[in-house]
Short mmCIF file of C-alpha atoms and ligand atoms in Angstrom, two decimals:
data_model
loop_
_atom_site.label_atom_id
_atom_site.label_comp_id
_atom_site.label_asym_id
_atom_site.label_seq_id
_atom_site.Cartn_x
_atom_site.Cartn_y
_atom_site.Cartn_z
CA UNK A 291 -131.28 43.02 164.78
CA UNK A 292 -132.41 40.73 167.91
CA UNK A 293 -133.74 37.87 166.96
CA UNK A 294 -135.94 35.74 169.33
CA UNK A 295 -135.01 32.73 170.52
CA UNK A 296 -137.84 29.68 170.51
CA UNK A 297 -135.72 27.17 172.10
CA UNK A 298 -133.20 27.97 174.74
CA UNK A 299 -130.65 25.11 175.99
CA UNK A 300 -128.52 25.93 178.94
CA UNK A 301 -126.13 23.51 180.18
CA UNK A 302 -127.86 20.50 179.79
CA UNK A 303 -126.78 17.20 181.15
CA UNK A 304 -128.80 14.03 180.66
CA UNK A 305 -127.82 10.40 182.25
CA UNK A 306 -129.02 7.28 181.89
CA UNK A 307 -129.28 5.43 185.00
CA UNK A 308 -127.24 1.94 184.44
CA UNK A 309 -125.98 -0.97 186.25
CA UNK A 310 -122.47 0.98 185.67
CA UNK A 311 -124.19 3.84 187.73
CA UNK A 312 -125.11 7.23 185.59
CA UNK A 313 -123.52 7.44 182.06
CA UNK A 314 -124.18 11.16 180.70
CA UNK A 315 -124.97 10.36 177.32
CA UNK A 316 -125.76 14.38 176.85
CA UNK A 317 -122.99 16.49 178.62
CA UNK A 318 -123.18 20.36 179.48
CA UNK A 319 -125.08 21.40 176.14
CA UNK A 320 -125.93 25.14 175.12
CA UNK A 321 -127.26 26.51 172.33
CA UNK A 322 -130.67 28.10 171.00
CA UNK A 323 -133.03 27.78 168.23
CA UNK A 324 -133.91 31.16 166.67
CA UNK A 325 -137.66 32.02 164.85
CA UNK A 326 -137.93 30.78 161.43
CA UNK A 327 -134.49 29.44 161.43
CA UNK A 328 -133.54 25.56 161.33
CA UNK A 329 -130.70 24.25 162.91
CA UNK A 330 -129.14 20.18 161.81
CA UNK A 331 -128.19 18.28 164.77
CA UNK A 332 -125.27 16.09 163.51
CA UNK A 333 -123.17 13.45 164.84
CA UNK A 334 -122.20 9.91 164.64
CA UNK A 335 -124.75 6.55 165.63
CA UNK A 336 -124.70 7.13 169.77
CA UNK A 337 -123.63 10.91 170.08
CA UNK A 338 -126.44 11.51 171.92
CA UNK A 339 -128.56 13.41 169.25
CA UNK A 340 -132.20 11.73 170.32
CA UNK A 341 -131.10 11.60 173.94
CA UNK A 342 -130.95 15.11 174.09
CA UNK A 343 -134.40 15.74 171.42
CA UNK A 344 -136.27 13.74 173.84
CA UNK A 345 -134.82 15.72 176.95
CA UNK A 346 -136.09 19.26 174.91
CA UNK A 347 -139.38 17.71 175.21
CA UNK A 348 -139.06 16.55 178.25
CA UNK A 349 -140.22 12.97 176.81
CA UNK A 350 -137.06 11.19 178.56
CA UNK A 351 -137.53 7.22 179.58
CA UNK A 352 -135.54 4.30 179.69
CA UNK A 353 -134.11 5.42 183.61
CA UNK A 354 -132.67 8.07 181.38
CA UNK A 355 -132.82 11.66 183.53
CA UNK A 356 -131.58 15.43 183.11
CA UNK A 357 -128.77 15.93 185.60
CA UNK A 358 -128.50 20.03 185.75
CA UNK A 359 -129.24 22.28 183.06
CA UNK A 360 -132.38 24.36 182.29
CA UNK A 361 -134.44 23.59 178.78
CA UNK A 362 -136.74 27.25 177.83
CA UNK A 363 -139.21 27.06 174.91
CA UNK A 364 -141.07 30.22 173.80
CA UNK A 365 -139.28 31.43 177.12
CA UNK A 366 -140.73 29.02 179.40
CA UNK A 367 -139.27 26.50 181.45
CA UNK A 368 -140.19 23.13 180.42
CA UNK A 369 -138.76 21.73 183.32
CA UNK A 370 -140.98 24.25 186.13
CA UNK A 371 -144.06 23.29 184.58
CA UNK A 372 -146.93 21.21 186.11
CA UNK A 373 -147.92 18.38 183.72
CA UNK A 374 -150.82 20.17 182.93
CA UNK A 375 -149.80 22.86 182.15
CA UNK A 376 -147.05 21.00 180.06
CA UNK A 377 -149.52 18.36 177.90
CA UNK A 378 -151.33 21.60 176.53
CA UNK A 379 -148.17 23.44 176.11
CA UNK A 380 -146.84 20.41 174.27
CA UNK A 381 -147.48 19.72 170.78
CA UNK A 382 -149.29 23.27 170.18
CA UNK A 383 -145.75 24.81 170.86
CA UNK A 384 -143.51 22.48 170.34
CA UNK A 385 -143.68 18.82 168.63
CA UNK A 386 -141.38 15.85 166.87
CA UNK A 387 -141.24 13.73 164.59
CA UNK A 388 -139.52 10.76 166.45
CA UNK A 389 -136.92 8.44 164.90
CA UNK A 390 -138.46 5.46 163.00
CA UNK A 391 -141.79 7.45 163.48
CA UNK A 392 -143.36 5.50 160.61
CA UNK A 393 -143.93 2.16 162.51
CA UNK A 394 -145.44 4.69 165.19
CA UNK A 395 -148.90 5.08 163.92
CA UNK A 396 -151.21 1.95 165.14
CA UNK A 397 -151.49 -0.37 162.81
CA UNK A 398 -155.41 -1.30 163.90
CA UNK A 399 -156.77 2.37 163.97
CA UNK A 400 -157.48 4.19 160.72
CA UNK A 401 -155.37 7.41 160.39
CA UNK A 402 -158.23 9.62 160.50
CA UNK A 403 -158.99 7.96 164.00
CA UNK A 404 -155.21 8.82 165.17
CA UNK A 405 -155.28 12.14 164.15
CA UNK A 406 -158.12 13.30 165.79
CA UNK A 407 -157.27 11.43 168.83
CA UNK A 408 -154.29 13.43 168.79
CA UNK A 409 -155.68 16.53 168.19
CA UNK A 410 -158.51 15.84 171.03
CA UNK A 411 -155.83 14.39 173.65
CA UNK A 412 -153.63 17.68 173.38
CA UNK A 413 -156.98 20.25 173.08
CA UNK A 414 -160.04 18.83 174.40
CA UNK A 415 -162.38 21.34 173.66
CA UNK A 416 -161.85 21.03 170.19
CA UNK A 417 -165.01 18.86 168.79
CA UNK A 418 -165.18 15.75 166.53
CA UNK A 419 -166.63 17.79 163.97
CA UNK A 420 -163.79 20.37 163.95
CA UNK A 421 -160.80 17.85 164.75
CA UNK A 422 -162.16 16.03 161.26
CA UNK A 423 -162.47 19.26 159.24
CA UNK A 424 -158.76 19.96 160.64
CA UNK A 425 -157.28 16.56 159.51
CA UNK A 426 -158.91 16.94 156.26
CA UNK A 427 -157.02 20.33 155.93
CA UNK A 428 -153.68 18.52 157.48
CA UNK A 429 -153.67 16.22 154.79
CA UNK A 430 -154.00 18.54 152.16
CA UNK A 431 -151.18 20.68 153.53
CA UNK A 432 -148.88 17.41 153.44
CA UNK A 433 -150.11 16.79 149.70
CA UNK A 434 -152.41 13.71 150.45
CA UNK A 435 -155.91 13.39 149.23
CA UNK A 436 -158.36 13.98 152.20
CA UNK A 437 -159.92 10.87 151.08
CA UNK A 438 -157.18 8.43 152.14
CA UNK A 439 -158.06 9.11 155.98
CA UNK A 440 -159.81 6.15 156.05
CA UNK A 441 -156.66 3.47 155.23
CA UNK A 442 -155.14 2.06 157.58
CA UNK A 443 -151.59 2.67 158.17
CA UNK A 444 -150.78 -0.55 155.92
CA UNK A 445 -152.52 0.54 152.92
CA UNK A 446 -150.56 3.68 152.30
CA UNK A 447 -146.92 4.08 151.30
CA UNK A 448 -143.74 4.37 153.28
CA UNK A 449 -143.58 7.85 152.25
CA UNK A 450 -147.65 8.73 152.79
CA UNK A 451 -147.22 7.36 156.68
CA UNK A 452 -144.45 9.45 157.20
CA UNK A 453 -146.28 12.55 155.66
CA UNK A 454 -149.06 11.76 158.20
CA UNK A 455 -146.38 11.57 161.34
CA UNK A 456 -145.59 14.87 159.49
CA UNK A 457 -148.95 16.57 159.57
CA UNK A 458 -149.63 15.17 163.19
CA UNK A 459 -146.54 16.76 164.70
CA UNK A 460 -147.71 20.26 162.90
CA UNK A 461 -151.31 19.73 163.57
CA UNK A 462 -151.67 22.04 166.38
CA UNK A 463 -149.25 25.17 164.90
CA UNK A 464 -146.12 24.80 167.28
CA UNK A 465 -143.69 26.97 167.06
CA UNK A 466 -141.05 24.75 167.10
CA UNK A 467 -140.67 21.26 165.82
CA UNK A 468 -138.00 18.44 166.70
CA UNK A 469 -137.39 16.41 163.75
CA UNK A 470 -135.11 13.44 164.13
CA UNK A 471 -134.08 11.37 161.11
CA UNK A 472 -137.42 12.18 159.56
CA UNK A 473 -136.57 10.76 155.65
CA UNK A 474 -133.68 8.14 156.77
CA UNK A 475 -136.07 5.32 156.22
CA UNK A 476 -136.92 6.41 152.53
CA UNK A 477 -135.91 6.42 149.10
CA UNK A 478 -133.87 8.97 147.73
CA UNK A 479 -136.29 10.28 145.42
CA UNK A 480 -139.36 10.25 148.44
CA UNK A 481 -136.66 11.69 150.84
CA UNK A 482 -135.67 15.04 148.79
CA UNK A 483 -139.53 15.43 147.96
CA UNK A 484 -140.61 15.00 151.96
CA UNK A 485 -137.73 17.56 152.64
CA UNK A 486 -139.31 20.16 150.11
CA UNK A 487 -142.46 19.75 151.96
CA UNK A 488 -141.01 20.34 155.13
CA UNK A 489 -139.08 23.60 154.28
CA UNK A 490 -142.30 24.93 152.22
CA UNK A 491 -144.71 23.82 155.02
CA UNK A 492 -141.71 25.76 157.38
CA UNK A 493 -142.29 28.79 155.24
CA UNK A 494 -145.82 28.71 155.35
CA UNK A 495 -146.95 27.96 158.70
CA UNK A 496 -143.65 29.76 160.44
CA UNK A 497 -142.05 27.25 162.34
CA UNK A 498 -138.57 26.54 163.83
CA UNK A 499 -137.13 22.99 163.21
CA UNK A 500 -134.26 21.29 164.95
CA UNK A 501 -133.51 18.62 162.30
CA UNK A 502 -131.50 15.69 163.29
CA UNK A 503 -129.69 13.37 160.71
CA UNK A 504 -125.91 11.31 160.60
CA UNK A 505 -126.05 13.14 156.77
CA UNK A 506 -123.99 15.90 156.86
CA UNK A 507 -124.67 17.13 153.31
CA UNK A 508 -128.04 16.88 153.63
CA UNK A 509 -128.48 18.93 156.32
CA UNK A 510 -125.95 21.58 156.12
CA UNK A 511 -128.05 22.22 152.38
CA UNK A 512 -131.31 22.48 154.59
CA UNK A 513 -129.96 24.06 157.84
CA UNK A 514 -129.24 28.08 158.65
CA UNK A 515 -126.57 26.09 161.13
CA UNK A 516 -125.28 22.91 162.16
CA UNK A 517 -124.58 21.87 165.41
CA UNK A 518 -122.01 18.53 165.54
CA UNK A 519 -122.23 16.73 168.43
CA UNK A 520 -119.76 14.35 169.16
CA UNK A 521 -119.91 11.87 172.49
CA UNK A 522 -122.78 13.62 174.03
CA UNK A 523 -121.09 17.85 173.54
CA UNK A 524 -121.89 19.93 170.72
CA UNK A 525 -118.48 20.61 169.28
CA UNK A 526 -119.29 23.17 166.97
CA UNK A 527 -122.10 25.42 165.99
CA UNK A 528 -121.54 26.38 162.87
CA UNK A 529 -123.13 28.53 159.90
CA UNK A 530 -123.68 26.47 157.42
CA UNK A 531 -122.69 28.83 154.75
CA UNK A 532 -118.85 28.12 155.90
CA UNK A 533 -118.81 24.31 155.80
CA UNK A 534 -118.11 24.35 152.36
CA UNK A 535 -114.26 24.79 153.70
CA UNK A 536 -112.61 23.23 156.67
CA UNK A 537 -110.75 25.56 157.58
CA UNK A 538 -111.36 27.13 161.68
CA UNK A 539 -113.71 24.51 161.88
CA UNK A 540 -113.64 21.69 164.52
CA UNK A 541 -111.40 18.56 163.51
CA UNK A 542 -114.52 16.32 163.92
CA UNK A 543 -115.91 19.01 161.65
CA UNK A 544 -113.35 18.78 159.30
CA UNK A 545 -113.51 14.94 158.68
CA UNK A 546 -117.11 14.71 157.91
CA UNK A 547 -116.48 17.32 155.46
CA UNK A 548 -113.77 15.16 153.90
CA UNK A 549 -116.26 12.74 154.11
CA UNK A 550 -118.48 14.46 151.59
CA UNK A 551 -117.69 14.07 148.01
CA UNK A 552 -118.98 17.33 146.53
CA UNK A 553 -117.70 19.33 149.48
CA UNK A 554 -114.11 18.52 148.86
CA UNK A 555 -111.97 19.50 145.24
CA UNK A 556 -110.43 16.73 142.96
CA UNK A 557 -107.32 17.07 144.58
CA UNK A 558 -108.23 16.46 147.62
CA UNK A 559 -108.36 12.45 148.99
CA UNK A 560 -112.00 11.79 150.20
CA UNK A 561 -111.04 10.70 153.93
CA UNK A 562 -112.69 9.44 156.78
CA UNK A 563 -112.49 9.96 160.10
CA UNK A 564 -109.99 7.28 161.91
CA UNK A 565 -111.47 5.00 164.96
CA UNK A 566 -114.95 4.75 167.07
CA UNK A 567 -116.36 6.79 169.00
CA UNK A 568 -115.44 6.01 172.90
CA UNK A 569 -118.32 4.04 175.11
CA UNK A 570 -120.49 6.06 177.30
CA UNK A 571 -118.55 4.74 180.21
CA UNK A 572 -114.80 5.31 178.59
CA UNK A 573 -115.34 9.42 177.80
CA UNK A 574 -111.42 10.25 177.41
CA UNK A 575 -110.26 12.84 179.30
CA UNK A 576 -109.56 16.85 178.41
CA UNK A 577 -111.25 16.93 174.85
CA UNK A 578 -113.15 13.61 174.27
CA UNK A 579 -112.13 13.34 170.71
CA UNK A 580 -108.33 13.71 170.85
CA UNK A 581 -107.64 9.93 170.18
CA UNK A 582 -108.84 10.36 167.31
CA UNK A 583 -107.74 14.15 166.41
CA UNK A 584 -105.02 14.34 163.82
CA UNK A 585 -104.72 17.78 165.78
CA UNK A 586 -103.74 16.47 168.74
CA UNK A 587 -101.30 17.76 171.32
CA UNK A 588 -100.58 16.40 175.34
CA UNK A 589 -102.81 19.34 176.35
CA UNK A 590 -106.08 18.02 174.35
CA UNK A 591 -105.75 14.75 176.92
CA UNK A 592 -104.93 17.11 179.79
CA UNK A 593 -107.70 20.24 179.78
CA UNK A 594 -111.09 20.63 178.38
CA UNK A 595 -111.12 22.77 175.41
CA UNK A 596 -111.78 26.47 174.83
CA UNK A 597 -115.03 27.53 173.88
CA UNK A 598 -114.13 29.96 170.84
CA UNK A 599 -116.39 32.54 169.23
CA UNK A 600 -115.31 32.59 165.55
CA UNK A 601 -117.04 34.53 162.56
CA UNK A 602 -117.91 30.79 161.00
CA UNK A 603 -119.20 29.55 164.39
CA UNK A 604 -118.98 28.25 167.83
CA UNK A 605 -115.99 25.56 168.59
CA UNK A 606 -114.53 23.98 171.14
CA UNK A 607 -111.54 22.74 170.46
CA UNK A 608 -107.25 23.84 171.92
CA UNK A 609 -106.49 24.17 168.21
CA UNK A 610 -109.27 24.55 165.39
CA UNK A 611 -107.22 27.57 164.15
CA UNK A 612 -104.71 24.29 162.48
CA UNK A 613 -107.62 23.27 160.93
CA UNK A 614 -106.98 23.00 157.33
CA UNK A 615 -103.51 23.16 157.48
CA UNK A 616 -102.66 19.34 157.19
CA UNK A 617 -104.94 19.22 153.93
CA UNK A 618 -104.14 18.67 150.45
N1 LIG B 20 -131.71 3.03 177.92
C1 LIG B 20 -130.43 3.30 177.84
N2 LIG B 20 -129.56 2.94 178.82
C2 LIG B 20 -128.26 3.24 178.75
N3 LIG B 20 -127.67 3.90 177.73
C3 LIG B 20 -128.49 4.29 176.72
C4 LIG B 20 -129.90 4.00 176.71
N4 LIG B 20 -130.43 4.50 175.57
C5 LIG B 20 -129.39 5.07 174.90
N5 LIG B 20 -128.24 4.94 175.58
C6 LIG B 20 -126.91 5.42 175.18
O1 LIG B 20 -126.95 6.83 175.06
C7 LIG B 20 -126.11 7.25 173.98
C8 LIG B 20 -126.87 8.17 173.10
O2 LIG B 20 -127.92 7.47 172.43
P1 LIG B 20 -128.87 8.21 171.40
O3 LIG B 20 -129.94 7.26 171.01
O4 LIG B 20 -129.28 9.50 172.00
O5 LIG B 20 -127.88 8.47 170.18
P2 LIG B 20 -128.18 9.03 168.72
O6 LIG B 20 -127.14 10.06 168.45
O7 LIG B 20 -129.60 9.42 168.60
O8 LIG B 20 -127.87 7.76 167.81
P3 LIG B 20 -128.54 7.31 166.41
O9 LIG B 20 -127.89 8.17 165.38
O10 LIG B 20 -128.13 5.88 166.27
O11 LIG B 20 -130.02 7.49 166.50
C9 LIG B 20 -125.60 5.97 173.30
O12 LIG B 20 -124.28 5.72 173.72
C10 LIG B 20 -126.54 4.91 173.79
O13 LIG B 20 -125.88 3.68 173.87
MG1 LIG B 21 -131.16 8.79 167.43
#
């Protein structure tokens, strides 16, 4: 069965311009987003994970810029369009839910105000009548009571503000929606019942979601796959069905595994992964994580790694067939 992709990456480099000259803090990156399906974006503080959300949108800033690479949604090029064509193409195909979105809303505007702003800026013929009708329907879809559209972003919860960021980025039915560290902010209990919206809201309105996190167990329980990113490369795309073992994964794989409690038997030592990752302007030669690979042999520091197709996933890495071998 074909399935069709909603997000295409091809080889997608992003820099940020610096005093140092360009540091690429996303580095040749491929990989698609499928209908219906959600894919974690992993990776340690720095990796490059919002760097590269913000390039999908084509939202980059801070002198930060895509170097070569192509970025498709819904099969078009984001990067060919004029920005016409682009604000209306935005946001009713393809959203997110930014990091530390819940300071985002404007503190002196009511959220009713916001929403239909929103919904006005990205389809103008829509009218006030219909834009209020649709936030009232928003806000029952993210479980809030229609009547709270007139508080102020103060007056409602941590956990109500981020439901609204929530039923802003879906307001307009994309097809796809960028989600970075969307619960981080939040209790545990808030964050597992925001997550159960999202995947039953996913179910019901049909959208893709690439969800971004640093918590590995949370999103390989939520994800279809994960894709680790490690000093601005996606390392691995895996299914997350076969994270449970580490086994023909990638080593950087394998140590956030270890670093999982429930993921790992009695026997086994819960282990973290040795050193920091390198600075943008220190990437180490061959494969950028063999200083810290357990794995490790001369050629990892001399050549970049194999991509390899495995039934578990996509890895790049000279020897992720060892993988497993030095546990126990
Ligand atoms: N304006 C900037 N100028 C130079 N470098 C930057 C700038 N903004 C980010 N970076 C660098 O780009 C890299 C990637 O940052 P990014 O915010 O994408 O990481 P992240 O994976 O989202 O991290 P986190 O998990 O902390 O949100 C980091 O090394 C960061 O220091
Ligand atoms: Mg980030």
């Amino acid at each position: 069965m074909s399935r069709t992709p909603v997000l295409e990456v091809n080889n997608l480099s992003v820099g940020y311009q610096t005093t140092k000259g360009v540091l690429e803090a996303v580095r040749k990156v491929d990989f698609s987003v499928y209908e219906n399906e959600v894919v974690g974006l992993i990776g340690e503080s720095g990796s490059g994970k919002s760097t590269l959300a913000y390039a999908i949108m084509r939202l980059l800033k801070n002198g930060a810029h895509v170097t070569e690479g192509s970025v498709k949604v819904l099969g078009q090029d984001l990067y060919n369009m004029d920005p016409e064509t682009l604000r209306t193409f935005r946001w009713s195909n393809i959203s997110m839910v930014f990091q530390s979105a819940m300071n985002a809303l404007n503190p002196v505007m009511t959220v009713e105000q916001q929403i239909i702003d929103t919904l006005r800026f990205h389809d103008p013929s829509i009218s006030k009548k219909a834009a209020l009708e649709l936030a009232r329907e928003l806000f029952r879809l993210v479980r809030i009571d229609p009547s709270r559209l007139k508080s102020y972003p103060h007056e409602l919860s941590g956990g109500m503000r981020q439901r609204v960021i929530i039923a802003i980025a879906i307001a307009l039915n994309p097809k796809f929606v960028i989600m970075d560290e969307p619960t981080t902010a939040l209790d545990v209990v808030v964050q597992k019942s925001i997550l159960d919206q999202i995947m039953e809201l996913k179910e019901r309105l049909g959208f893709s979601i690439l969800f971004i996190s640093h918590d590995f167990s949370l999103v390989s329980e939520i994800a279809d796959r994960v894709a680790v990113m490690y000093c601005g490369r996606l390392v691995e795309v895996a299914n997350s069905g076969t994270l449970s073992t580490p086994d023909g994964h990638h080593p950087y794989t394998e140590g956030l595994i270890h670093a999982i409690p429930r993921f790992t038997d009695k026997k086994t030592k819960l282990r973290g992964i040795p050193g920091t990752p390198p600075a943008l302007d220190k990437i180490p030669s061959g494969c950028s994580f063999h200083p810290r690979c357990k794995y490790a042999e001369e050629v990892c520091s001399l050549q970049a790694p194999p991509i390899v197709k495995t039934e578990k996933s996509i890895v790049e890495c000279h020897f992720h067939a060892k993988v497993g071998e030095h546990n126990g």
